[in-house]
mmCIF file of C-alpha atoms in Angstrom:
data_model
loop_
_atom_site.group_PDB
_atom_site.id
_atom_site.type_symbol
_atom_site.label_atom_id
_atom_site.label_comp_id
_atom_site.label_asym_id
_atom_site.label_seq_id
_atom_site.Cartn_x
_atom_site.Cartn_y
_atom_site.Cartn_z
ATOM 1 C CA UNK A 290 -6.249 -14.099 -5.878
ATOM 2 C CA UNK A 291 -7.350 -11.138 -7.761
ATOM 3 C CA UNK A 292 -10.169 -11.674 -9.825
ATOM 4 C CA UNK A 293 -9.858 -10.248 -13.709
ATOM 5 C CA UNK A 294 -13.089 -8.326 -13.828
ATOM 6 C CA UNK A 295 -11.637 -5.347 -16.581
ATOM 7 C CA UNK A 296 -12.826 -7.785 -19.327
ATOM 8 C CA UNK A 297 -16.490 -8.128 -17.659
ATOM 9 C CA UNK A 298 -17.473 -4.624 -18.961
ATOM 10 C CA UNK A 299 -18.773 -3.662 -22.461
ATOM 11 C CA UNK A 300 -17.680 -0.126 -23.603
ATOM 12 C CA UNK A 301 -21.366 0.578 -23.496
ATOM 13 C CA UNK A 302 -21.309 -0.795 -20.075
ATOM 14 C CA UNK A 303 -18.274 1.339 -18.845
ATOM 15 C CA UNK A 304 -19.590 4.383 -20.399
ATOM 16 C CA UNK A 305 -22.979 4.014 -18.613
ATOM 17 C CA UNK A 306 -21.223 3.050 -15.623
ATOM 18 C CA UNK A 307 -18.610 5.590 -15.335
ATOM 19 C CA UNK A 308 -18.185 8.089 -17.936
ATOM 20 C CA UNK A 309 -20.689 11.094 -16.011
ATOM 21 C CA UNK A 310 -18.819 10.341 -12.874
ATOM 22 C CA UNK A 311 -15.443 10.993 -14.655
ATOM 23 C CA UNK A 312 -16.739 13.538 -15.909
ATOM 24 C CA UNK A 313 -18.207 15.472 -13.189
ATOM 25 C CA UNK A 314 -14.544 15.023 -11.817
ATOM 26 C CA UNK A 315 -13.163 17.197 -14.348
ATOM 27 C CA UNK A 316 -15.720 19.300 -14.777
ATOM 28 C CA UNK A 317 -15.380 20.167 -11.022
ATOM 29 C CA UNK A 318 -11.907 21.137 -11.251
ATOM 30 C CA UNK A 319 -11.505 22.210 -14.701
ATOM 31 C CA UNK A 320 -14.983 24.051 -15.302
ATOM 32 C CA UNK A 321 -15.499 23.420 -18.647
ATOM 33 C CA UNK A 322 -17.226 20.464 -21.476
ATOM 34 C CA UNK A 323 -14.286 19.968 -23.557
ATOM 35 C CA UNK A 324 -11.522 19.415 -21.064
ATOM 36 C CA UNK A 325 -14.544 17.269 -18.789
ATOM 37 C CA UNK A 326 -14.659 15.438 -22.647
ATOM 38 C CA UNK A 327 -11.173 14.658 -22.753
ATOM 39 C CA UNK A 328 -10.407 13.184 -19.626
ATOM 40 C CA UNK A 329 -13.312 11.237 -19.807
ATOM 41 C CA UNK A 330 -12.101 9.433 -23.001
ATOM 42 C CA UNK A 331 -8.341 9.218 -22.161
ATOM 43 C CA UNK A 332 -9.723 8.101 -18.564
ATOM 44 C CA UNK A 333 -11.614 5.348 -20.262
ATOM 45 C CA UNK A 334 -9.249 4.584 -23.069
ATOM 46 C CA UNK A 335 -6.521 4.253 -20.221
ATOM 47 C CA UNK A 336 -8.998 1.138 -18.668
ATOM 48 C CA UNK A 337 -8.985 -0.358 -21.601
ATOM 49 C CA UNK A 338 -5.507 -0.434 -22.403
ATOM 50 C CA UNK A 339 -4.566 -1.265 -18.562
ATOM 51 C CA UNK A 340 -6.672 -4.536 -18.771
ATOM 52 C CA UNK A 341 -6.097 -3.852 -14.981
ATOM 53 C CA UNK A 342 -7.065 -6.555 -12.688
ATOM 54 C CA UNK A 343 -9.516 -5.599 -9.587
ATOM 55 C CA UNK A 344 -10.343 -7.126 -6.305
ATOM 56 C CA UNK A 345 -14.137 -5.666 -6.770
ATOM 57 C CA UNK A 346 -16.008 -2.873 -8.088
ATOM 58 C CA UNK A 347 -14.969 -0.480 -5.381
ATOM 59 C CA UNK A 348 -11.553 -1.334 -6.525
ATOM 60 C CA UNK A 349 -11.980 -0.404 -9.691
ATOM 61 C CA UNK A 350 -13.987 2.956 -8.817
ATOM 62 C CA UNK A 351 -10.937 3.920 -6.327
ATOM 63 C CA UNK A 352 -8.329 3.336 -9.664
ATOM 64 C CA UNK A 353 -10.872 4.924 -11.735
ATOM 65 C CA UNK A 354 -11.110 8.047 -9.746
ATOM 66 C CA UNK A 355 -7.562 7.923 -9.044
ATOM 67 C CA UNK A 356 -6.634 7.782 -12.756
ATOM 68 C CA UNK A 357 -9.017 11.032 -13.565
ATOM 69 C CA UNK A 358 -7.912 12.736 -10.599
ATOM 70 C CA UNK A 359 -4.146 12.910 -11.886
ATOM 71 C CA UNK A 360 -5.175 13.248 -15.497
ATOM 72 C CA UNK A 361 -7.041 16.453 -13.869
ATOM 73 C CA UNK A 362 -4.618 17.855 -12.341
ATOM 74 C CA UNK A 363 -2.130 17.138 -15.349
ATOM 75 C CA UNK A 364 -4.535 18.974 -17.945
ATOM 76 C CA UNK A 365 -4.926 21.851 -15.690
ATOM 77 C CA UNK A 366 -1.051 22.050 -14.800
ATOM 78 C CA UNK A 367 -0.810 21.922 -18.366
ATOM 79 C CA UNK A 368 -3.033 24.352 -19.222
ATOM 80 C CA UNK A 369 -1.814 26.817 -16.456
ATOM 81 C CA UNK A 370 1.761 27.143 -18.505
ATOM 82 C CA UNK A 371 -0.803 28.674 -21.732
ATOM 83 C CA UNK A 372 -2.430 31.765 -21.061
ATOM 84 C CA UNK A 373 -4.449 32.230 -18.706
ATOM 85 C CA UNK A 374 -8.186 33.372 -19.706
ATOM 86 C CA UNK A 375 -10.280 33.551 -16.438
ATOM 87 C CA UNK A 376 -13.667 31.844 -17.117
ATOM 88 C CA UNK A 377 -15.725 34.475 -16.186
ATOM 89 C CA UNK A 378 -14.002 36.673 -19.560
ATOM 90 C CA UNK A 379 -15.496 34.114 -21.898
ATOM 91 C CA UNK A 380 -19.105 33.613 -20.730
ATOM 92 C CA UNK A 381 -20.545 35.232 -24.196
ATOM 93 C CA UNK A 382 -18.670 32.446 -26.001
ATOM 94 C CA UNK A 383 -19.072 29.635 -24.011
ATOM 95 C CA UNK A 384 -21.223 26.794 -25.454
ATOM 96 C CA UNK A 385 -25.068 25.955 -24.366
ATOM 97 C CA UNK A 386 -24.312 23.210 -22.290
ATOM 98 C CA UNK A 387 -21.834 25.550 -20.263
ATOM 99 C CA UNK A 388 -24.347 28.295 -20.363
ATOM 100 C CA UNK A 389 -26.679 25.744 -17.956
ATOM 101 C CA UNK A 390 -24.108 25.400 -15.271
ATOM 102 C CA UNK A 391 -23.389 29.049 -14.762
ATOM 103 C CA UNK A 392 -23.886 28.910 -11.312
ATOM 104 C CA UNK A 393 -21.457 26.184 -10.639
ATOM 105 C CA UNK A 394 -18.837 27.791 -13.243
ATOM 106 C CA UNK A 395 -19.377 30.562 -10.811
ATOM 107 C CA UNK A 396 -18.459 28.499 -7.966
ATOM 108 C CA UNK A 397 -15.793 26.358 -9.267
ATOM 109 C CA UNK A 398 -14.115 29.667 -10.310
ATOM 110 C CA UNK A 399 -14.352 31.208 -6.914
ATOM 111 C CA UNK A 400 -13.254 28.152 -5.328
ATOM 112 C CA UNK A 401 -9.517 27.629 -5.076
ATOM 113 C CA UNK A 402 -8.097 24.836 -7.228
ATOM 114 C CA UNK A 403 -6.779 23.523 -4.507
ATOM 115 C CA UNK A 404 -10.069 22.388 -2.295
ATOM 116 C CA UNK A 405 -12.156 21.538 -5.541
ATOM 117 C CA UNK A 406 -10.894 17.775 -5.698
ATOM 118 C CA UNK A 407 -11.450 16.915 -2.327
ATOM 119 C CA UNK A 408 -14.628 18.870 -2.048
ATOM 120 C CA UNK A 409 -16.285 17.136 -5.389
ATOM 121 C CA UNK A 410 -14.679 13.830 -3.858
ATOM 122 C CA UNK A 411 -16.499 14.401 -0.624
ATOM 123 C CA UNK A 412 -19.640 15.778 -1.272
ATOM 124 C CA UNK A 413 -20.097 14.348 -4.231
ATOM 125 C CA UNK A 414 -18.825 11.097 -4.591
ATOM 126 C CA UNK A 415 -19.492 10.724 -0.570
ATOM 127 C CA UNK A 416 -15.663 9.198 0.114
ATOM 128 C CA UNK A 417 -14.134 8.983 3.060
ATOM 129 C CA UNK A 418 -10.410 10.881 4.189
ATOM 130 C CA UNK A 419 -8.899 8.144 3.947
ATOM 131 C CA UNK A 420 -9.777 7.166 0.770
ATOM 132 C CA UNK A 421 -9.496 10.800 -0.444
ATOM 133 C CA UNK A 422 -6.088 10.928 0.401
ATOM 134 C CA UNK A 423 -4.994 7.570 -1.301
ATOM 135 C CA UNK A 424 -6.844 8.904 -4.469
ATOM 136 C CA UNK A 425 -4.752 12.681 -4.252
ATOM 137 C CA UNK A 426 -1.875 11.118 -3.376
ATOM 138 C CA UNK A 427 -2.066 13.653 0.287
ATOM 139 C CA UNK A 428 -1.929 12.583 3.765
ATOM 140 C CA UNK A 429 -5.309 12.724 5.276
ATOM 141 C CA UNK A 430 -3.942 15.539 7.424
ATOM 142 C CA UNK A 431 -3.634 17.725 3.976
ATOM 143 C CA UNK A 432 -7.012 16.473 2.659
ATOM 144 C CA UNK A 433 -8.056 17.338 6.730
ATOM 145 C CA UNK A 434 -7.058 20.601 6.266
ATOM 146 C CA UNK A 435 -8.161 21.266 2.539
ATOM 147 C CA UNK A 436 -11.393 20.393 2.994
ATOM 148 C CA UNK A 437 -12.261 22.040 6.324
ATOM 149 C CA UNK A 438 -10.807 25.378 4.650
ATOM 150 C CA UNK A 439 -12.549 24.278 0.827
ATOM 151 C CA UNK A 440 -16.302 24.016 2.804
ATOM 152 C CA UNK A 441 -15.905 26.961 4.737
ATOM 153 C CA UNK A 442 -15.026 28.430 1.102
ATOM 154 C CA UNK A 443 -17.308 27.135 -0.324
ATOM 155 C CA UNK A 444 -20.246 27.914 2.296
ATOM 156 C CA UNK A 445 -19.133 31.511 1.789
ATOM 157 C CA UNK A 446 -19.146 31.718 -1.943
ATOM 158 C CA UNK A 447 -22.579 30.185 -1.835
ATOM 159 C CA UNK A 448 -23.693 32.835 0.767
ATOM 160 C CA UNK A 449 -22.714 35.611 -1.384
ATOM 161 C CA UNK A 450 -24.075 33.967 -4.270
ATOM 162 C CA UNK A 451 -27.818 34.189 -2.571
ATOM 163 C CA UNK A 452 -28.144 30.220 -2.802
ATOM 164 C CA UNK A 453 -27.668 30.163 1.044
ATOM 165 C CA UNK B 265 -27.215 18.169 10.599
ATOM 166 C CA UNK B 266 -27.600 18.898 7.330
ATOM 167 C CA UNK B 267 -24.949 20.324 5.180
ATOM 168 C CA UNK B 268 -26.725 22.618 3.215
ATOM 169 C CA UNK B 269 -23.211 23.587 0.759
ATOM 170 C CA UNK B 270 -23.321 19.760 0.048
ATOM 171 C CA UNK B 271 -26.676 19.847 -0.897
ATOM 172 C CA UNK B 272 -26.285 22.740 -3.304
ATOM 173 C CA UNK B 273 -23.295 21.311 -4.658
ATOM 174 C CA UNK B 274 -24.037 18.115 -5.022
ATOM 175 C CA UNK B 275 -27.975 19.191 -7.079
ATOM 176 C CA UNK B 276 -25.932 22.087 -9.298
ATOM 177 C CA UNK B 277 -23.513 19.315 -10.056
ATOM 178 C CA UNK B 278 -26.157 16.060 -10.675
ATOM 179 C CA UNK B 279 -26.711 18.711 -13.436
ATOM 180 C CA UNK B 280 -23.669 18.284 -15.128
ATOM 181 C CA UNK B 281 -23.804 15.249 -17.563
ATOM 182 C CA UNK B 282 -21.900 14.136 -20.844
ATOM 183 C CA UNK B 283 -23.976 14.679 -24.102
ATOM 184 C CA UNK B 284 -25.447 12.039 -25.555
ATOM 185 C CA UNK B 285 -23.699 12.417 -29.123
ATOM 186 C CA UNK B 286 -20.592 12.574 -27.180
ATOM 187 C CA UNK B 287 -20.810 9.395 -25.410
ATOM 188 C CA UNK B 288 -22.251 7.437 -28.573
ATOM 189 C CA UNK B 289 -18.748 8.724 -30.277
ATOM 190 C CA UNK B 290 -16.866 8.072 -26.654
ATOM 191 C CA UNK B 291 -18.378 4.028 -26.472
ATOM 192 C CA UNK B 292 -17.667 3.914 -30.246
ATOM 193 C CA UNK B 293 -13.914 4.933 -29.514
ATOM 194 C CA UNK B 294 -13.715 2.230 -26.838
ATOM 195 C CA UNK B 295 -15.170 -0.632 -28.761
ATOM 196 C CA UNK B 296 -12.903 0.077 -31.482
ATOM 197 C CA UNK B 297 -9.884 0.349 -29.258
ATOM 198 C CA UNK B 298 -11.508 -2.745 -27.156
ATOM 199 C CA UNK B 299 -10.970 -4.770 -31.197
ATOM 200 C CA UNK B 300 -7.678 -2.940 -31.611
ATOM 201 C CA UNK B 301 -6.170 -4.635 -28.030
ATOM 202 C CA UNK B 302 -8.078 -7.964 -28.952
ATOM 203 C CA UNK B 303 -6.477 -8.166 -32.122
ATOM 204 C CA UNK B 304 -3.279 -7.262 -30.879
ATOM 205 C CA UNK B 305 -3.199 -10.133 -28.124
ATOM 206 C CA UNK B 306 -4.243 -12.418 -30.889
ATOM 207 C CA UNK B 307 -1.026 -11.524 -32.388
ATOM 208 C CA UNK B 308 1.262 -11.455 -29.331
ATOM 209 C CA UNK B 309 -0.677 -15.232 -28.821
ATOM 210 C CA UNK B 310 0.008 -16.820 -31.876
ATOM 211 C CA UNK B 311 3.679 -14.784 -31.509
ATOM 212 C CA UNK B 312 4.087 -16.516 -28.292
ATOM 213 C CA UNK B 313 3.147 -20.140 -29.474
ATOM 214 C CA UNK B 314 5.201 -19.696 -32.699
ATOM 215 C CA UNK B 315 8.292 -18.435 -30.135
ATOM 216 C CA UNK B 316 7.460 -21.549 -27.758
ATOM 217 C CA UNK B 317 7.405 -23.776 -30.905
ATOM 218 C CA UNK B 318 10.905 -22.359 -32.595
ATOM 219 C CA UNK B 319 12.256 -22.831 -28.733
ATOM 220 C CA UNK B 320 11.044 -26.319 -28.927
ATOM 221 C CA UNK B 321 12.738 -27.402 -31.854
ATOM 222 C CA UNK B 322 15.688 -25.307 -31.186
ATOM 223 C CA UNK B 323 15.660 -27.368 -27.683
ATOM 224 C CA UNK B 324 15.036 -30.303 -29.544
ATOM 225 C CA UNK B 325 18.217 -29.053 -32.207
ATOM 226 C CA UNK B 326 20.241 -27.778 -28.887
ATOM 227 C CA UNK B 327 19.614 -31.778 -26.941
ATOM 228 C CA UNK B 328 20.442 -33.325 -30.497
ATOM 229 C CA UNK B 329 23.783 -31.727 -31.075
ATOM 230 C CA UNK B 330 24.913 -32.007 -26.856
ATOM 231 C CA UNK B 331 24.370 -35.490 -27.548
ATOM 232 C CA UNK B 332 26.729 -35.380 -30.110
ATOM 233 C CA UNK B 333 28.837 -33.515 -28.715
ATOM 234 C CA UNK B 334 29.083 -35.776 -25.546
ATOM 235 C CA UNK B 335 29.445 -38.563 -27.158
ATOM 236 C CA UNK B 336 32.092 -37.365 -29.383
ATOM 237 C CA UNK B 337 33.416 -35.684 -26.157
ATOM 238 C CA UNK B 338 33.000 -39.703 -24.964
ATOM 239 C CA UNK B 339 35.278 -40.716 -28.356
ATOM 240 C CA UNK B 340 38.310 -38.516 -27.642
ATOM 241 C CA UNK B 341 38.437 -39.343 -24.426
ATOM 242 C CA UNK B 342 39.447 -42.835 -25.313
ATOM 243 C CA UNK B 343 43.098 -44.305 -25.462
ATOM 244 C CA UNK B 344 44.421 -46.125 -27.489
ATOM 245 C CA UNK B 345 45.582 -49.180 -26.399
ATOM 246 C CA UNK B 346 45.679 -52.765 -27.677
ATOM 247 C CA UNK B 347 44.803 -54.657 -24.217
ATOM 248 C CA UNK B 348 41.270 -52.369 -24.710
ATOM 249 C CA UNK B 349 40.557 -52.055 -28.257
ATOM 250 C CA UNK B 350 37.849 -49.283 -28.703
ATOM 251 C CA UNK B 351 36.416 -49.818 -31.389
ATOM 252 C CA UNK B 352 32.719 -50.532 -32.582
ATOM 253 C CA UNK B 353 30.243 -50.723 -35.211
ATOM 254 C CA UNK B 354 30.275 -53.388 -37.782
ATOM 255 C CA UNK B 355 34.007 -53.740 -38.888
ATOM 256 C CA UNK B 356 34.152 -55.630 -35.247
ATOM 257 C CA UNK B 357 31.471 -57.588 -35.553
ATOM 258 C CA UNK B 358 32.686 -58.626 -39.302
ATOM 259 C CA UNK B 359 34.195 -62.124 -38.820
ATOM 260 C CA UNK B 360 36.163 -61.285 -41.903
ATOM 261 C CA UNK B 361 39.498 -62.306 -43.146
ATOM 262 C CA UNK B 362 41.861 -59.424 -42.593
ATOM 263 C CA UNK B 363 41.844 -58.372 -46.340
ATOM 264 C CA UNK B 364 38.401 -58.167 -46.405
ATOM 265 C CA UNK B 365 38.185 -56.354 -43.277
ATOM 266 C CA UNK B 366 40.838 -53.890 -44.614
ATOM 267 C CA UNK B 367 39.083 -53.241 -48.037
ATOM 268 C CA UNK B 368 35.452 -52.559 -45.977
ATOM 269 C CA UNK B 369 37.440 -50.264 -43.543
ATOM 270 C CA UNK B 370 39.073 -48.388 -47.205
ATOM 271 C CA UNK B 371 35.547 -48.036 -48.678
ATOM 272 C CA UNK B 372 33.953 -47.024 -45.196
ATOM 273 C CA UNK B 373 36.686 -44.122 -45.298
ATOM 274 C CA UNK B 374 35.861 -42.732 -48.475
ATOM 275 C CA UNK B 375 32.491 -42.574 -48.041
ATOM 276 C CA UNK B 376 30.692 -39.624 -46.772
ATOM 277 C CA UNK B 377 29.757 -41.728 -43.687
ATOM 278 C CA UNK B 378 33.207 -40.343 -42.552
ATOM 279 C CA UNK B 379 33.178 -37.661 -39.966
ATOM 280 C CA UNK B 380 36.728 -37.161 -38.931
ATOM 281 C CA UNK B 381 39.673 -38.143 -38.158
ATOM 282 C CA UNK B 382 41.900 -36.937 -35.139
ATOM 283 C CA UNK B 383 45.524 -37.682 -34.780
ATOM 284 C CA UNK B 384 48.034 -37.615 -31.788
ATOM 285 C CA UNK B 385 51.208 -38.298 -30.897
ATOM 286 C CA UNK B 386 50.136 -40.168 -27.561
ATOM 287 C CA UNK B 387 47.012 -42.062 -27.767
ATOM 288 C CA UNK B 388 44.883 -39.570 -26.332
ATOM 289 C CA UNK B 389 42.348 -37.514 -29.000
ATOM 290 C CA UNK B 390 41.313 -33.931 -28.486
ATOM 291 C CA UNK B 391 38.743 -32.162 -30.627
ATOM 292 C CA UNK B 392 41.779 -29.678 -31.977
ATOM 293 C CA UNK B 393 43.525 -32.703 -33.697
ATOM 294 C CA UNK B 394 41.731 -33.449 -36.336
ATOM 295 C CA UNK B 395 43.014 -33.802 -39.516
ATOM 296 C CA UNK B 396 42.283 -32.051 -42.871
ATOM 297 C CA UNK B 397 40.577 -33.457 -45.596
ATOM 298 C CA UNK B 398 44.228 -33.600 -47.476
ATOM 299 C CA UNK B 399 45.756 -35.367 -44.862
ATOM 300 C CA UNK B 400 42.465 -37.827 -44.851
ATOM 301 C CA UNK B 401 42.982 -38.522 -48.842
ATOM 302 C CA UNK B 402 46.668 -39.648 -48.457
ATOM 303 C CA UNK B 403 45.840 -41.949 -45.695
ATOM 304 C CA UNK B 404 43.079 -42.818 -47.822
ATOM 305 C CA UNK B 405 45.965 -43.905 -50.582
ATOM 306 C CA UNK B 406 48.195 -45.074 -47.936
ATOM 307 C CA UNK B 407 45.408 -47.908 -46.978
ATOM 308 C CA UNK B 408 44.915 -48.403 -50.778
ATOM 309 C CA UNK B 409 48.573 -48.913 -51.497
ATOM 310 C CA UNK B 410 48.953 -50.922 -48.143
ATOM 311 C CA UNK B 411 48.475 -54.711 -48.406
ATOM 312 C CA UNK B 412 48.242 -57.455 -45.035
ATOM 313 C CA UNK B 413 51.218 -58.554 -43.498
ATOM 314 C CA UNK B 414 52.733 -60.789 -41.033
ATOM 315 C CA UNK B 415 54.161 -58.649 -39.091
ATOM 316 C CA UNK B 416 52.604 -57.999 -35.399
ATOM 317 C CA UNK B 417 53.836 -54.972 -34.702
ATOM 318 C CA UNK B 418 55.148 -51.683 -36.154
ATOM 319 C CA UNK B 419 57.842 -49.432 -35.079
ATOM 320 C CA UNK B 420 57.869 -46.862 -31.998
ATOM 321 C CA UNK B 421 57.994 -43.897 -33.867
ATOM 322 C CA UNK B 422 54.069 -44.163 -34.888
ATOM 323 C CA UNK B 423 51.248 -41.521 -35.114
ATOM 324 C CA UNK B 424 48.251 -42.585 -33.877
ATOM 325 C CA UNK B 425 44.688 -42.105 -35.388
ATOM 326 C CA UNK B 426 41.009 -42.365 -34.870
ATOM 327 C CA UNK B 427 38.722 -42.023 -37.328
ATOM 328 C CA UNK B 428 35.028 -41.532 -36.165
ATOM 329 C CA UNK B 429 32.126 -42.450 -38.829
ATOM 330 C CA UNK B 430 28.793 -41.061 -38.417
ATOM 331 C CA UNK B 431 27.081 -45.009 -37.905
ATOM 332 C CA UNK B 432 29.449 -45.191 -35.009
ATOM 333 C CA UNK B 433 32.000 -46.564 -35.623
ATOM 334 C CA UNK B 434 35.498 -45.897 -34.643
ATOM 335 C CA UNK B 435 38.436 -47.359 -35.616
ATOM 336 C CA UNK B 436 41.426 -46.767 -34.463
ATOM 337 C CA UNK B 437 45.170 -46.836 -36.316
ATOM 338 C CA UNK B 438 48.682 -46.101 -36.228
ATOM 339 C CA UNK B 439 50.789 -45.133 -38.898
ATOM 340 C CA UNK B 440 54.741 -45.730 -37.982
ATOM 341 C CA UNK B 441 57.281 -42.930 -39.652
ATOM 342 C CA UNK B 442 58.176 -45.837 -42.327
ATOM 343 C CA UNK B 443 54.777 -45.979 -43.695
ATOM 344 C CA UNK B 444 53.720 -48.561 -41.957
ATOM 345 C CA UNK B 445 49.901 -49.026 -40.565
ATOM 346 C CA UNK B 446 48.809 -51.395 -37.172
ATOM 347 C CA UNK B 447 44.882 -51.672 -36.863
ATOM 348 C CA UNK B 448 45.526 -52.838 -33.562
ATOM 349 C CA UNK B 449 42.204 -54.027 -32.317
ATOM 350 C CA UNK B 450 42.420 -56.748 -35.129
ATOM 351 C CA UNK B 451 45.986 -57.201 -34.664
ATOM 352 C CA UNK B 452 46.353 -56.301 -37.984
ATOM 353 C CA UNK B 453 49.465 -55.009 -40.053
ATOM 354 C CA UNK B 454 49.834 -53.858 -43.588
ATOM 355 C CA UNK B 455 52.564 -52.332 -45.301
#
């Protein structure tokens, strides 16, 4: 039987626990604080209101991830419709807190939408295909293939960058 | 071997963190939506007992009136018949001279302890024959007018009745086309 462990966590204590690793998610595909911001909170808010029951904390990360990684890809669908302003054009107005992560705006930007889910999800959060493919909804053939062509991207970007 | 992408990825992006103001607003918004569900199940708990409670009673209502029902179902499915009197309550058990019998049964009529009476032409009582309240008042007058006689029985062309009283009791009659009335579980006949 599934164990109820939703109610076991504070607000404080889900924040601490998983609010930077939501938002590093976002950030990674969306490349900026304020969208990063609002997935984060609807992410979170989502939990709350779910009152989902989990086998175990990896449970929870996997629905967790899985919930930011469509809310992701809904915000930036969503945001593809407006017009499109290409980061790079808005560097003088970007905030301080953007400011310190030029380099991996730089990156993100260069790196096609496509691969930068899988790639966060692999380097970052260190998951496996498998579990990178339940969390995209993809066959672990597509995530396979996305992130052998993402790295190679990736490598290359940094290489021309000078941080290789 | 080391993957030296992942290793510049993963140090540019350990970078990357949530400011503080933002996630003292972001654990505020939880905790106050965290109050908002709490209070809401609260409400949906207490809706949910007062729901269980109303289909308790209404069970309770529901059981009380089948009963009623079946046992009035119980009362028209009786016959009339002299050989197997069906009748109950009291009035039976009075060991009475007929008059007196006859001026309990009057008063027991008019009282509100009355439910209903049904009327047939054969001895057998369905729910759709009973009789208005006018039809109640003249046999009401009829018993009132009526007075004990010898006679045992009372002509063929008869209407028969049942009246039904809320203690029980049931008492059946038959009222012949010349006014006549036959209790016939006490063998009794007025005129």
């Amino acid at each position: 039987m599934e164990k109820n462990i939703a109610d076991e966590l504070s607000p404080q204590e889900l924040v601490d626990r998983y609010s930077a690793m939501i938002y590093r998610l976002a950030f990674s595909r969306l490349g900026n604080n304020a969208d990063a911001e609002d997935i984060t909170q609807e992410v979170l808010l989502k939990y709350i209101r779910c009152a989902k029951k989990f086998k175990d904390e990896e449970h929870r990360k996997a629905w967790i991830l899985k919930v930011a990684s469509n809310a992701v890809v809904s915000l930036a669908r969503r945001e593809r419709k407006k017009t499109k302003v290409e980061l790079s054009e808005i560097e003088n107005v970007i905030s301080a807190p953007e400011n310190q992560h030029k380099d991996l705006i730089s990156v993100i930007e260069q790196l096609p939408e496509k691969y930068r889910l899988v790639i966060h999800l692999y380097y970052y959060e260190e998951l496996s295909i498998k579990e990178i493919a339940d969390i995209t909804d993809s066959s672990e053939g597509t995530v396979k293939s996305q992130l052998s062509r993402g790295r190679e991207k990736l490598k290359n970007i940094l290489m021309e960058g000078g941080c290789l | 071997m080391t993957d030296k992408s992942k290793e510049i990825y993963n140090e540019m992006m350990s970078r990357v963190e949530p400011e503080k103001t933002y996630l003292e607003k972001l654990t505020q918004t939880l905790e106050k939506e965290k109050r908002n569900r709490m209070t809401v199940s609260r409400y949906i708990r207490v809706a949910v007992s007062a729901a269980a409670c109303i289909a308790i009673v209404s069970g309770s209502v529901v059981m009380l009136a089948k009963r009623d029902k079946s046992r009035e179902e119980e009362l028209l499915k009786l016959q009339l018949g002299t050989e197997n009197p069906s009748v109950t309550g009291f009035i039976t058990e009075t060991e009475e001279t007929d008059d007196k019998y006859i001026g309990k049964f009057v008063e027991h009529l008019c009282s509100d302890d009355l439910l209903y009476i049904y009327k047939s032409d054969n001895g057998i009582f369905v729910d759709e024959n009973k009789i208005s309240d006018e039809e109640i008042i003249n046999i009401k007058k009829l018993f009132e007018n009526a007075s004990v006689a010898d006679d045992t029985e009372i002509s063929e062309n008869k209407v028969y009745y049942m009246s039904v009283f809320g203690n029980g009791d049931i008492v059946k009659f038959n009222i012949s086309d010349d006014g006549c009335i036959e209790i016939p579980s006490r063998k009794i006949f007025l005129k």
